[in-house]
Amino acid sequence: MSVHGTGTPRSATAVPPAIEPPAPDQPDRSNPPDGAAPDALTIVPARHYARWVAAAAAVVVIAQLLHGLATNPVWEWHVFRAYFLSETILQAVWVTLQLTLYATVLGFLLGTVLAFMRLSRNPVLQTVAWTYIWIFRSIPVIVQLVFWFNLSALYERLGVGIPFGPVFWSVDSNSLIGTIGAAVIGLTLHQAAYAAEVVRGGVVAVDRGQLEAAAALGIPRLRQIRRIVLPQAMRAILPTAGNEIIGLLKGTSVVYVMSIGELFYQVQVVYGRNGRVIPLLLVATAWYVVLTSLLSIGQYYVERHFARGADRTPPPTPIQRARHFARTLRARAAERERPVTALKQSGAGR
């Protein structure tokens, strides 16, 4: 073996340093005596004082609100109970649901057509769709409703015929478009402008390679959209679409300007007669909360359905969590009863 200079031999291995024994005045912490626990660091939990102060303030505010609801006589809860399920209010709720259903279905159908017009390569279709969305998003919905309500002032009769030529059939505008019809038209055209952007955003979110692969397989264009694009786009469409539907449900209250007997209008009529403004407004508020909650629950399960392709193991639903919690409680109760049963059996054997 050769040594070069004063360096270390190449084939020599590193020798680990020797472990020095602990000093006589220091305890050996690596080998604690029998029955004694080794010294541990004191763990001090983080104290979030600001969070506790904010939580306490929130609890105080909520307690004050609940106390006011329970003790303030102006709420007149007996009036609320009398009108909440009255026939007049239930009929108004049904009208509100009808307006929401018609405007949602027709608005999203028209919005889907507008969305694909904007995605089209035809400049005319793109321009028409963009102009429609621009105009109807710029005009407040209440202005649109009043305009359609007064359509007969602009066109006394509506007919079918050759453009710029003779009319083969015509009808009076008021008899063709009634009050409910004008409200549905106004809400539908307004909703379609927003639905178009919602659908377009969902379609754009789908990977372009999906369409290229479908085209390579010879799948027709309409089937590509119906079976490949839209099912994947629904995951991006549904959250915003759910918000739009809930907003539309509450937005039906603006049709009171057309004297349509929806929920808010009927509440106004009732408290205009008896002067019970606060409890009747509370009736309308409670019904809007109930309806929007039901829509939110439906949105949750629809989103869960369309997320199956991306999430193989979706989180449990609230009902499944409740069932699991109930089974856990029953299992714990059974475990607690077992020792008592065993003691009784042993006592009887003696």
Short mmCIF file of C-alpha atoms in Angstrom, two decimals:
data_model
loop_
_atom_site.label_atom_id
_atom_site.label_comp_id
_atom_site.label_asym_id
_atom_site.label_seq_id
_atom_site.Cartn_x
_atom_site.Cartn_y
_atom_site.Cartn_z
CA MET A 1 0.00 0.00 0.00
CA SER A 2 1.45 3.32 -1.06
CA VAL A 3 1.09 6.55 0.81
CA HIS A 4 1.21 9.84 -1.01
CA GLY A 5 2.63 12.59 1.10
CA THR A 6 1.02 13.00 4.47
CA GLY A 7 -2.52 12.21 3.26
CA THR A 8 -4.76 9.35 4.27
CA PRO A 9 -4.33 6.00 2.53
CA ARG A 10 -6.83 5.53 -0.29
CA SER A 11 -8.00 2.12 0.91
CA ALA A 12 -8.44 3.14 4.51
CA THR A 13 -11.98 3.29 5.84
CA ALA A 14 -13.34 6.07 8.03
CA VAL A 15 -13.39 5.13 11.70
CA PRO A 16 -16.44 6.42 13.59
CA PRO A 17 -15.62 8.68 16.51
CA ALA A 18 -15.67 7.10 19.91
CA ILE A 19 -18.69 7.78 22.07
CA GLU A 20 -17.60 9.50 25.22
CA PRO A 21 -19.27 8.31 28.42
CA PRO A 22 -21.42 10.83 30.21
CA ALA A 23 -19.82 12.93 32.88
CA PRO A 24 -20.33 11.78 36.47
CA ASP A 25 -22.54 14.76 37.26
CA GLN A 26 -24.78 14.23 34.17
CA PRO A 27 -27.45 11.46 33.95
CA ASP A 28 -27.27 8.91 31.16
CA ARG A 29 -30.43 9.77 29.11
CA SER A 30 -29.85 7.03 26.52
CA ASN A 31 -30.36 4.25 29.08
CA PRO A 32 -32.83 5.44 31.72
CA PRO A 33 -33.19 3.27 34.82
CA ASP A 34 -36.01 0.77 35.06
CA GLY A 35 -39.40 2.39 35.64
CA ALA A 36 -38.13 5.91 34.93
CA ALA A 37 -39.23 7.84 31.84
CA PRO A 38 -36.62 9.70 29.81
CA ASP A 39 -36.53 13.48 30.07
CA ALA A 40 -38.88 15.06 27.50
CA LEU A 41 -39.21 18.54 26.17
CA THR A 42 -42.11 20.55 27.51
CA ILE A 43 -44.67 20.95 24.69
CA VAL A 44 -46.50 24.25 24.86
CA PRO A 45 -49.60 24.40 22.60
CA ALA A 46 -50.04 27.46 20.43
CA ARG A 47 -52.49 29.91 21.89
CA HIS A 48 -54.64 31.74 19.33
CA TYR A 49 -56.08 34.51 21.45
CA ALA A 50 -57.43 36.47 18.47
CA ARG A 51 -59.45 33.46 17.32
CA TRP A 52 -60.99 33.00 20.73
CA VAL A 53 -61.88 36.70 20.94
CA ALA A 54 -63.49 36.61 17.46
CA ALA A 55 -65.39 33.42 18.30
CA ALA A 56 -66.64 34.89 21.58
CA ALA A 57 -67.77 38.07 19.81
CA ALA A 58 -69.62 36.00 17.18
CA VAL A 59 -71.34 33.93 19.88
CA VAL A 60 -72.43 37.09 21.68
CA VAL A 61 -73.86 38.62 18.50
CA ILE A 62 -75.73 35.41 17.63
CA ALA A 63 -77.08 35.15 21.17
CA GLN A 64 -78.35 38.74 20.98
CA LEU A 65 -80.06 38.06 17.65
CA LEU A 66 -81.74 34.92 18.97
CA HIS A 67 -82.78 36.73 22.13
CA GLY A 68 -84.30 39.52 20.05
CA LEU A 69 -86.18 37.02 17.88
CA ALA A 70 -87.59 35.32 20.95
CA THR A 71 -88.47 38.33 23.09
CA ASN A 72 -89.25 41.22 20.73
CA PRO A 73 -93.05 41.44 20.43
CA VAL A 74 -92.85 43.22 17.06
CA TRP A 75 -92.08 39.91 15.34
CA GLU A 76 -95.60 38.69 16.19
CA TRP A 77 -94.89 34.99 15.82
CA HIS A 78 -98.57 34.13 16.13
CA VAL A 79 -99.22 36.08 12.92
CA PHE A 80 -96.31 34.28 11.27
CA ARG A 81 -97.76 30.89 12.21
CA ALA A 82 -101.19 31.90 10.95
CA TYR A 83 -100.01 32.92 7.48
CA PHE A 84 -97.04 30.66 6.80
CA LEU A 85 -99.21 27.78 5.51
CA SER A 86 -102.24 29.78 4.51
CA GLU A 87 -103.86 29.09 1.15
CA THR A 88 -102.98 32.51 -0.25
CA ILE A 89 -99.28 32.11 0.55
CA LEU A 90 -99.15 28.54 -0.76
CA GLN A 91 -100.68 29.62 -4.08
CA ALA A 92 -98.11 32.42 -4.30
CA VAL A 93 -95.29 29.94 -3.64
CA TRP A 94 -96.63 27.77 -6.47
CA VAL A 95 -96.61 30.74 -8.88
CA THR A 96 -93.02 31.52 -7.84
CA LEU A 97 -91.97 27.94 -8.52
CA GLN A 98 -93.68 27.98 -11.92
CA LEU A 99 -91.90 31.16 -12.97
CA THR A 100 -88.58 29.74 -11.79
CA LEU A 101 -89.08 26.44 -13.60
CA TYR A 102 -90.14 27.97 -16.93
CA ALA A 103 -87.40 30.59 -16.93
CA THR A 104 -84.73 28.06 -15.91
CA VAL A 105 -85.56 25.46 -18.56
CA LEU A 106 -86.10 27.93 -21.40
CA GLY A 107 -83.24 30.18 -20.33
CA PHE A 108 -80.66 27.39 -20.23
CA LEU A 109 -81.88 25.92 -23.51
CA LEU A 110 -81.50 29.28 -25.23
CA GLY A 111 -78.25 29.93 -23.33
CA THR A 112 -76.77 26.63 -24.57
CA VAL A 113 -77.56 27.60 -28.17
CA LEU A 114 -75.98 31.02 -27.64
CA ALA A 115 -72.91 29.46 -26.06
CA PHE A 116 -72.23 27.25 -29.07
CA MET A 117 -72.94 30.18 -31.37
CA ARG A 118 -70.18 32.09 -29.61
CA LEU A 119 -67.87 29.08 -29.99
CA SER A 120 -68.75 28.75 -33.68
CA ARG A 121 -66.26 29.67 -36.40
CA ASN A 122 -68.99 31.57 -38.26
CA PRO A 123 -68.41 35.30 -37.64
CA VAL A 124 -72.10 36.11 -38.09
CA LEU A 125 -73.18 33.66 -35.39
CA GLN A 126 -70.41 34.85 -33.09
CA THR A 127 -71.45 38.48 -33.53
CA VAL A 128 -75.15 37.79 -33.01
CA ALA A 129 -74.52 35.78 -29.83
CA TRP A 130 -72.05 38.32 -28.43
CA THR A 131 -74.45 41.20 -29.13
CA TYR A 132 -77.37 39.41 -27.49
CA ILE A 133 -75.35 38.67 -24.35
CA TRP A 134 -74.02 42.21 -24.21
CA ILE A 135 -77.46 43.82 -24.50
CA PHE A 136 -79.40 41.59 -22.12
CA ARG A 137 -76.68 41.66 -19.45
CA SER A 138 -76.64 45.45 -19.66
CA ILE A 139 -80.37 46.04 -19.14
CA PRO A 140 -81.81 45.51 -15.63
CA VAL A 141 -84.31 42.69 -15.44
CA ILE A 142 -87.06 44.96 -14.07
CA VAL A 143 -86.73 47.20 -17.17
CA GLN A 144 -87.01 44.16 -19.43
CA LEU A 145 -90.12 42.96 -17.60
CA VAL A 146 -91.85 46.34 -17.92
CA PHE A 147 -90.89 46.50 -21.60
CA TRP A 148 -92.39 43.09 -22.40
CA PHE A 149 -95.44 43.93 -20.33
CA ASN A 150 -96.04 46.94 -22.62
CA LEU A 151 -95.19 45.16 -25.87
CA SER A 152 -98.67 45.84 -27.25
CA ALA A 153 -97.90 49.56 -27.24
CA LEU A 154 -95.12 48.87 -29.75
CA TYR A 155 -96.75 46.07 -31.74
CA GLU A 156 -100.52 45.87 -31.59
CA ARG A 157 -100.59 42.64 -33.60
CA LEU A 158 -98.09 39.84 -34.11
CA GLY A 159 -98.24 37.70 -37.24
CA VAL A 160 -96.55 35.10 -39.41
CA GLY A 161 -95.72 35.74 -43.06
CA ILE A 162 -92.98 36.45 -45.56
CA PRO A 163 -90.30 38.85 -44.26
CA PHE A 164 -90.97 42.34 -45.60
CA GLY A 165 -93.98 40.85 -47.43
CA PRO A 166 -97.57 39.83 -46.81
CA VAL A 167 -98.74 38.47 -43.43
CA PHE A 168 -100.66 35.20 -43.54
CA TRP A 169 -101.79 35.05 -39.93
CA SER A 170 -101.85 37.59 -37.11
CA VAL A 171 -103.17 37.89 -33.57
CA ASP A 172 -103.61 40.62 -31.02
CA SER A 173 -100.49 41.07 -28.85
CA ASN A 174 -102.40 41.27 -25.57
CA SER A 175 -104.27 38.04 -26.24
CA LEU A 176 -101.08 36.22 -27.29
CA ILE A 177 -98.79 37.43 -24.50
CA GLY A 178 -100.52 37.74 -21.15
CA THR A 179 -99.08 38.89 -17.88
CA ILE A 180 -97.52 35.53 -16.99
CA GLY A 181 -96.26 35.13 -20.55
CA ALA A 182 -94.55 38.53 -20.45
CA ALA A 183 -92.91 37.66 -17.14
CA VAL A 184 -91.66 34.31 -18.46
CA ILE A 185 -90.31 35.94 -21.62
CA GLY A 186 -88.51 38.66 -19.67
CA LEU A 187 -86.99 36.27 -17.14
CA THR A 188 -86.03 33.75 -19.86
CA LEU A 189 -84.27 36.24 -22.11
CA HIS A 190 -82.46 37.75 -19.14
CA GLN A 191 -81.40 34.36 -17.79
CA ALA A 192 -80.27 33.09 -21.21
CA ALA A 193 -77.59 35.77 -21.42
CA TYR A 194 -75.99 34.59 -18.17
CA ALA A 195 -76.57 30.90 -18.89
CA ALA A 196 -74.73 31.26 -22.21
CA GLU A 197 -71.57 32.39 -20.45
CA VAL A 198 -71.90 29.64 -17.85
CA VAL A 199 -72.22 26.93 -20.51
CA ARG A 200 -69.45 28.43 -22.63
CA GLY A 201 -67.07 28.45 -19.67
CA GLY A 202 -67.81 24.79 -18.96
CA VAL A 203 -67.28 23.75 -22.59
CA VAL A 204 -64.01 25.66 -22.84
CA ALA A 205 -62.79 23.88 -19.69
CA VAL A 206 -62.93 20.49 -21.45
CA ASP A 207 -59.60 19.36 -22.86
CA ARG A 208 -59.36 19.97 -26.60
CA GLY A 209 -57.79 16.57 -27.03
CA GLN A 210 -61.12 14.94 -26.21
CA LEU A 211 -62.69 16.36 -29.36
CA GLU A 212 -59.64 15.53 -31.45
CA ALA A 213 -59.73 11.91 -30.28
CA ALA A 214 -63.48 11.69 -30.95
CA ALA A 215 -63.02 13.16 -34.43
CA ALA A 216 -60.25 10.64 -35.13
CA LEU A 217 -62.67 7.85 -34.24
CA GLY A 218 -65.21 9.21 -36.72
CA ILE A 219 -67.83 10.20 -34.11
CA PRO A 220 -70.33 12.75 -35.51
CA ARG A 221 -70.07 16.33 -34.25
CA LEU A 222 -73.41 16.38 -32.44
CA ARG A 223 -72.67 13.10 -30.70
CA GLN A 224 -69.28 14.48 -29.63
CA ILE A 225 -71.04 17.39 -27.95
CA ARG A 226 -73.81 15.28 -26.42
CA ARG A 227 -71.82 12.27 -25.21
CA ILE A 228 -68.30 13.62 -24.65
CA VAL A 229 -68.19 17.39 -24.18
CA LEU A 230 -71.32 18.15 -22.15
CA PRO A 231 -70.94 15.31 -19.57
CA GLN A 232 -67.43 16.55 -18.76
CA ALA A 233 -68.41 20.20 -18.90
CA MET A 234 -71.23 19.65 -16.39
CA ARG A 235 -68.73 19.50 -13.52
CA ALA A 236 -67.69 23.07 -14.31
CA ILE A 237 -71.18 24.25 -15.25
CA LEU A 238 -73.18 23.00 -12.27
CA PRO A 239 -71.81 25.15 -9.40
CA THR A 240 -72.37 28.41 -11.29
CA ALA A 241 -75.63 27.19 -12.80
CA GLY A 242 -76.90 26.33 -9.32
CA ASN A 243 -76.14 29.86 -8.18
CA GLU A 244 -77.94 31.27 -11.21
CA ILE A 245 -81.06 29.20 -10.53
CA ILE A 246 -81.13 30.25 -6.88
CA GLY A 247 -80.67 33.86 -7.95
CA LEU A 248 -83.51 33.45 -10.45
CA LEU A 249 -85.79 32.07 -7.74
CA LYS A 250 -85.23 35.16 -5.63
CA GLY A 251 -85.30 37.37 -8.72
CA THR A 252 -88.89 36.38 -9.46
CA SER A 253 -89.85 38.83 -6.73
CA VAL A 254 -89.35 41.71 -9.19
CA VAL A 255 -92.41 40.63 -11.19
CA TYR A 256 -94.51 42.31 -8.52
CA VAL A 257 -94.36 45.39 -10.78
CA MET A 258 -96.59 43.44 -13.19
CA SER A 259 -99.13 42.60 -10.44
CA ILE A 260 -98.46 38.87 -10.70
CA GLY A 261 -99.48 36.93 -7.60
CA GLU A 262 -96.06 35.52 -6.71
CA LEU A 263 -94.80 35.27 -3.13
CA PHE A 264 -93.55 38.79 -2.53
CA TYR A 265 -96.53 40.41 -4.24
CA GLN A 266 -99.05 38.42 -2.17
CA VAL A 267 -97.20 39.25 1.03
CA GLN A 268 -97.42 42.93 0.12
CA VAL A 269 -101.15 42.59 -0.55
CA VAL A 270 -101.77 40.90 2.80
CA TYR A 271 -99.80 43.33 4.94
CA GLY A 272 -101.34 46.20 2.99
CA ARG A 273 -104.71 45.04 4.33
CA ASN A 274 -103.87 44.17 7.94
CA GLY A 275 -100.78 46.32 8.55
CA ARG A 276 -98.69 43.37 9.87
CA VAL A 277 -95.61 44.26 7.86
CA ILE A 278 -92.85 42.57 9.87
CA PRO A 279 -94.41 39.12 10.39
CA LEU A 280 -95.56 38.97 6.74
CA LEU A 281 -92.07 39.86 5.51
CA LEU A 282 -90.80 37.13 7.80
CA VAL A 283 -93.19 34.69 6.10
CA ALA A 284 -91.72 35.55 2.69
CA THR A 285 -88.19 35.29 4.08
CA ALA A 286 -88.85 31.85 5.57
CA TRP A 287 -90.29 30.53 2.33
CA TYR A 288 -87.35 31.83 0.28
CA VAL A 289 -84.96 30.17 2.75
CA VAL A 290 -86.84 26.86 2.48
CA LEU A 291 -86.92 26.91 -1.33
CA THR A 292 -83.28 27.90 -1.75
CA SER A 293 -82.26 25.22 0.75
CA LEU A 294 -84.09 22.57 -1.27
CA LEU A 295 -82.40 23.79 -4.44
CA SER A 296 -79.01 23.67 -2.71
CA ILE A 297 -79.61 20.08 -1.64
CA GLY A 298 -80.59 19.11 -5.18
CA GLN A 299 -77.50 20.88 -6.55
CA TYR A 300 -75.28 18.91 -4.14
CA TYR A 301 -76.56 15.54 -5.33
CA VAL A 302 -76.48 16.48 -9.02
CA GLU A 303 -72.87 17.63 -8.69
CA ARG A 304 -72.06 14.39 -6.90
CA HIS A 305 -73.62 12.41 -9.77
CA PHE A 306 -71.56 14.12 -12.48
CA ALA A 307 -68.35 13.90 -10.42
CA ARG A 308 -68.32 10.09 -10.58
CA GLY A 309 -65.94 10.03 -13.54
CA ALA A 310 -63.34 12.18 -11.80
CA ASP A 311 -63.75 11.00 -8.20
CA ARG A 312 -63.97 7.24 -7.84
CA THR A 313 -64.49 7.43 -4.07
CA PRO A 314 -66.65 10.49 -3.39
CA PRO A 315 -66.99 11.65 0.21
CA PRO A 316 -70.02 10.36 2.11
CA THR A 317 -73.24 12.32 1.91
CA PRO A 318 -74.73 13.93 5.03
CA ILE A 319 -77.26 11.08 5.25
CA GLN A 320 -74.48 8.49 5.05
CA ARG A 321 -72.52 10.36 7.74
CA ALA A 322 -75.58 10.42 9.98
CA ARG A 323 -76.10 6.68 9.51
CA HIS A 324 -72.44 5.99 10.27
CA PHE A 325 -72.64 8.15 13.39
CA ALA A 326 -75.77 6.30 14.54
CA ARG A 327 -74.07 2.92 13.99
CA THR A 328 -71.04 4.12 15.97
CA LEU A 329 -73.22 5.19 18.88
CA ARG A 330 -75.03 1.83 18.89
CA ALA A 331 -71.71 -0.04 18.79
CA ARG A 332 -70.35 1.95 21.73
CA ALA A 333 -73.54 1.36 23.72
CA ALA A 334 -73.27 -2.38 23.03
CA GLU A 335 -69.64 -2.42 24.21
CA ARG A 336 -70.62 -0.71 27.46
CA GLU A 337 -73.34 -3.27 28.12
CA ARG A 338 -71.04 -6.26 27.61
CA PRO A 339 -69.08 -5.94 30.92
CA VAL A 340 -72.32 -5.52 32.88
CA THR A 341 -73.78 -8.64 31.25
CA ALA A 342 -70.59 -10.59 31.93
CA LEU A 343 -70.61 -9.58 35.61
CA LYS A 344 -74.23 -10.63 35.95
CA GLN A 345 -73.52 -14.00 34.39
CA SER A 346 -70.48 -14.59 36.60
CA GLY A 347 -72.50 -13.67 39.70
CA ALA A 348 -75.26 -16.04 38.74
CA GLY A 349 -72.72 -18.85 38.18
CA ARG A 350 -71.35 -18.46 41.69
#
